[in-house]
Structure formats: structure tokens, C-alpha cells
């Protein structure tokens, strides 16, 4: 019985004298090594320096950017600290101004109260003086009227004239003094 692969084995043994396609020829290996070497040298000479330069530029740009960012961050932190200090000073200034305003307000209120009290006292004193003046005027007017009435009445009762001004004045004064003291003249006319 023949194996199904027998024709292949026969052909393989006949081709032993020929080159095996799986094993490369020596010329191909050398030629491949030369082409690879030339390609390696070209890449090393032209492509790699370009990559290295690009890498160095990017590294430098990134480092410069980081340094610039750190500088900007430091400037921003300094500016923030300065602004916070100014804000704190402004708050202290506002508190001081509020306190001064409170003190000024309290002093103004105190002054206004004193002025109002002084004005009220002045008004009360003026009112008392005016009332006293009006009372004196009323007393004087009443004395004159009461004197005239009393002398007229006394003249009618006594039957003699009390037209003498000096006598009339004494009688009226005595009568009013008795009225003020609370004792009325008893029975006598009190005429001198």
C-alpha cells in the first residue's frame, strides 16, 4: 500500500539537489544585511537626529512652560496674598470707620439731647416768666378794680367820700393785705 504522501516524498528527494525555498540563499542573506545596514545608517543619520531634536525641543518647551507656569503661579500667589492683605486692611479700616461713626453718632445724640434739654429749660423759664408777668399784671389790674369798687362801696356804707387818693390807697392796701392773710376786717370800716 502506498502512502498518500508518497509522491511528495519522491519529489522532495529529487529536489534535494535543488535549493530549499525555506532556507534562504547566502547571497540573499548578505544582500539583506547590506540593505538593512544602509537603511539603519540612513535612519540613524537623518531620522533619529530629527526625532532627537523634536524630543529635545518638546522637552525644553515643556520645561519652559512648567517654569513659566511656576513663575506665573508664584506671581499669582503673591498677588493673592497682597489682595488678601489689602482686603484685610480694608475690613479693619471699615470697622474703624464704623466705630468712629458710632462714637460720632453717640456724641451728636448727646449734644442734641443737651441742646434739647437746654432749649426745654429755656422755654419753661420763659413760660414761667411770662406767666409771672401776666399774674403780676392781673394782680395789679385786680387791685385797681377792687380798690375802686371797695372805695365806692365803703363810701356808700360809711356815707362819706373817700375821694382822697392817699386815704383810698391805704384803705385798699389794708383790705387786700387782710384778704391775702386770710382774715377779713371785722365790723370796722378801717377808715382813717
PDB file of C-alpha atoms in Angstrom, residues 111-186:
ATOM      1  CA  UNK A 111     -25.117 117.067  72.105  1.00  0.00           C
ATOM      2  CA  UNK A 112     -28.612 117.111  70.626  1.00  0.00           C
ATOM      3  CA  UNK A 113     -30.061 115.896  73.948  1.00  0.00           C
ATOM      4  CA  UNK A 114     -28.166 118.593  75.799  1.00  0.00           C
ATOM      5  CA  UNK A 115     -29.361 121.209  73.326  1.00  0.00           C
ATOM      6  CA  UNK A 116     -32.916 119.935  73.582  1.00  0.00           C
ATOM      7  CA  UNK A 117     -32.715 119.951  77.385  1.00  0.00           C
ATOM      8  CA  UNK A 118     -31.285 123.493  77.339  1.00  0.00           C
ATOM      9  CA  UNK A 119     -33.972 124.627  74.910  1.00  0.00           C
ATOM     10  CA  UNK A 120     -36.690 122.970  77.004  1.00  0.00           C
ATOM     11  CA  UNK A 121     -35.348 124.636  80.144  1.00  0.00           C
ATOM     12  CA  UNK A 122     -35.219 127.993  78.358  1.00  0.00           C
ATOM     13  CA  UNK A 123     -38.786 127.561  77.078  1.00  0.00           C
ATOM     14  CA  UNK A 124     -40.030 126.568  80.555  1.00  0.00           C
ATOM     15  CA  UNK A 125     -38.209 129.528  82.140  1.00  0.00           C
ATOM     16  CA  UNK A 126     -39.629 131.898  79.515  1.00  0.00           C
ATOM     17  CA  UNK A 127     -43.092 130.436  80.089  1.00  0.00           C
ATOM     18  CA  UNK A 128     -42.760 130.843  83.860  1.00  0.00           C
ATOM     19  CA  UNK A 129     -41.517 134.404  83.449  1.00  0.00           C
ATOM     20  CA  UNK A 130     -44.383 135.201  81.072  1.00  0.00           C
ATOM     21  CA  UNK A 131     -46.915 133.616  83.424  1.00  0.00           C
ATOM     22  CA  UNK A 132     -45.447 135.552  86.351  1.00  0.00           C
ATOM     23  CA  UNK A 133     -45.578 138.796  84.364  1.00  0.00           C
ATOM     24  CA  UNK A 134     -49.182 138.122  83.379  1.00  0.00           C
ATOM     25  CA  UNK A 135     -50.029 137.257  87.003  1.00  0.00           C
ATOM     26  CA  UNK A 136     -48.452 140.468  88.232  1.00  0.00           C
ATOM     27  CA  UNK A 137     -50.346 142.398  85.570  1.00  0.00           C
ATOM     28  CA  UNK A 138     -53.600 140.645  86.574  1.00  0.00           C
ATOM     29  CA  UNK A 139     -52.920 141.323  90.285  1.00  0.00           C
ATOM     30  CA  UNK A 140     -52.232 144.963  89.544  1.00  0.00           C
ATOM     31  CA  UNK A 141     -55.347 145.222  87.412  1.00  0.00           C
ATOM     32  CA  UNK A 142     -57.425 143.446  90.033  1.00  0.00           C
ATOM     33  CA  UNK A 143     -56.080 145.669  92.807  1.00  0.00           C
ATOM     34  CA  UNK A 144     -57.023 148.746  90.859  1.00  0.00           C
ATOM     35  CA  UNK A 145     -60.500 147.406  90.135  1.00  0.00           C
ATOM     36  CA  UNK A 146     -61.024 146.001  93.642  1.00  0.00           C
ATOM     37  CA  UNK A 147     -59.752 149.281  95.132  1.00  0.00           C
ATOM     38  CA  UNK A 148     -62.169 151.324  93.051  1.00  0.00           C
ATOM     39  CA  UNK A 149     -65.043 149.009  93.914  1.00  0.00           C
ATOM     40  CA  UNK A 150     -64.101 148.856  97.594  1.00  0.00           C
ATOM     41  CA  UNK A 151     -63.810 152.622  97.960  1.00  0.00           C
ATOM     42  CA  UNK A 152     -67.086 153.128  96.178  1.00  0.00           C
ATOM     43  CA  UNK A 153     -68.755 150.533  98.377  1.00  0.00           C
ATOM     44  CA  UNK A 154     -67.105 151.843 101.542  1.00  0.00           C
ATOM     45  CA  UNK A 155     -68.134 155.366 100.641  1.00  0.00           C
ATOM     46  CA  UNK A 156     -71.727 154.263 100.306  1.00  0.00           C
ATOM     47  CA  UNK A 157     -71.628 152.315 103.569  1.00  0.00           C
ATOM     48  CA  UNK A 158     -69.888 154.970 105.598  1.00  0.00           C
ATOM     49  CA  UNK A 159     -71.620 157.786 103.937  1.00  0.00           C
ATOM     50  CA  UNK A 160     -68.544 159.865 103.399  1.00  0.00           C
ATOM     51  CA  UNK A 161     -66.468 160.317 100.393  1.00  0.00           C
ATOM     52  CA  UNK A 162     -63.185 158.510 100.092  1.00  0.00           C
ATOM     53  CA  UNK A 163     -62.046 160.505  97.143  1.00  0.00           C
ATOM     54  CA  UNK A 164     -58.714 161.317  98.719  1.00  0.00           C
ATOM     55  CA  UNK A 165     -56.166 159.279  96.809  1.00  0.00           C
ATOM     56  CA  UNK A 166     -53.797 158.729  99.722  1.00  0.00           C
ATOM     57  CA  UNK A 167     -56.568 157.605 102.034  1.00  0.00           C
ATOM     58  CA  UNK A 168     -58.100 155.441  99.314  1.00  0.00           C
ATOM     59  CA  UNK A 169     -54.748 153.809  98.623  1.00  0.00           C
ATOM     60  CA  UNK A 170     -54.165 152.992 102.314  1.00  0.00           C
ATOM     61  CA  UNK A 171     -57.649 151.524 102.707  1.00  0.00           C
ATOM     62  CA  UNK A 172     -57.270 149.361  99.608  1.00  0.00           C
ATOM     63  CA  UNK A 173     -53.822 148.154 100.640  1.00  0.00           C
ATOM     64  CA  UNK A 174     -55.013 147.239 104.120  1.00  0.00           C
ATOM     65  CA  UNK A 175     -58.062 145.457 102.709  1.00  0.00           C
ATOM     66  CA  UNK A 176     -56.011 143.438 100.248  1.00  0.00           C
ATOM     67  CA  UNK A 177     -53.435 142.602 102.924  1.00  0.00           C
ATOM     68  CA  UNK A 178     -56.218 141.304 105.113  1.00  0.00           C
ATOM     69  CA  UNK A 179     -57.591 139.252 102.219  1.00  0.00           C
ATOM     70  CA  UNK A 180     -54.202 137.744 101.493  1.00  0.00           C
ATOM     71  CA  UNK A 181     -53.604 136.872 105.117  1.00  0.00           C
ATOM     72  CA  UNK A 182     -56.981 135.185 105.236  1.00  0.00           C
ATOM     73  CA  UNK A 183     -58.620 137.417 107.796  1.00  0.00           C
ATOM     74  CA  UNK A 184     -61.420 139.786 106.766  1.00  0.00           C
ATOM     75  CA  UNK A 185     -61.896 143.097 108.606  1.00  0.00           C
ATOM     76  CA  UNK A 186     -64.306 142.591 111.477  1.00  0.00           C
TER      77      UNK A 186
END
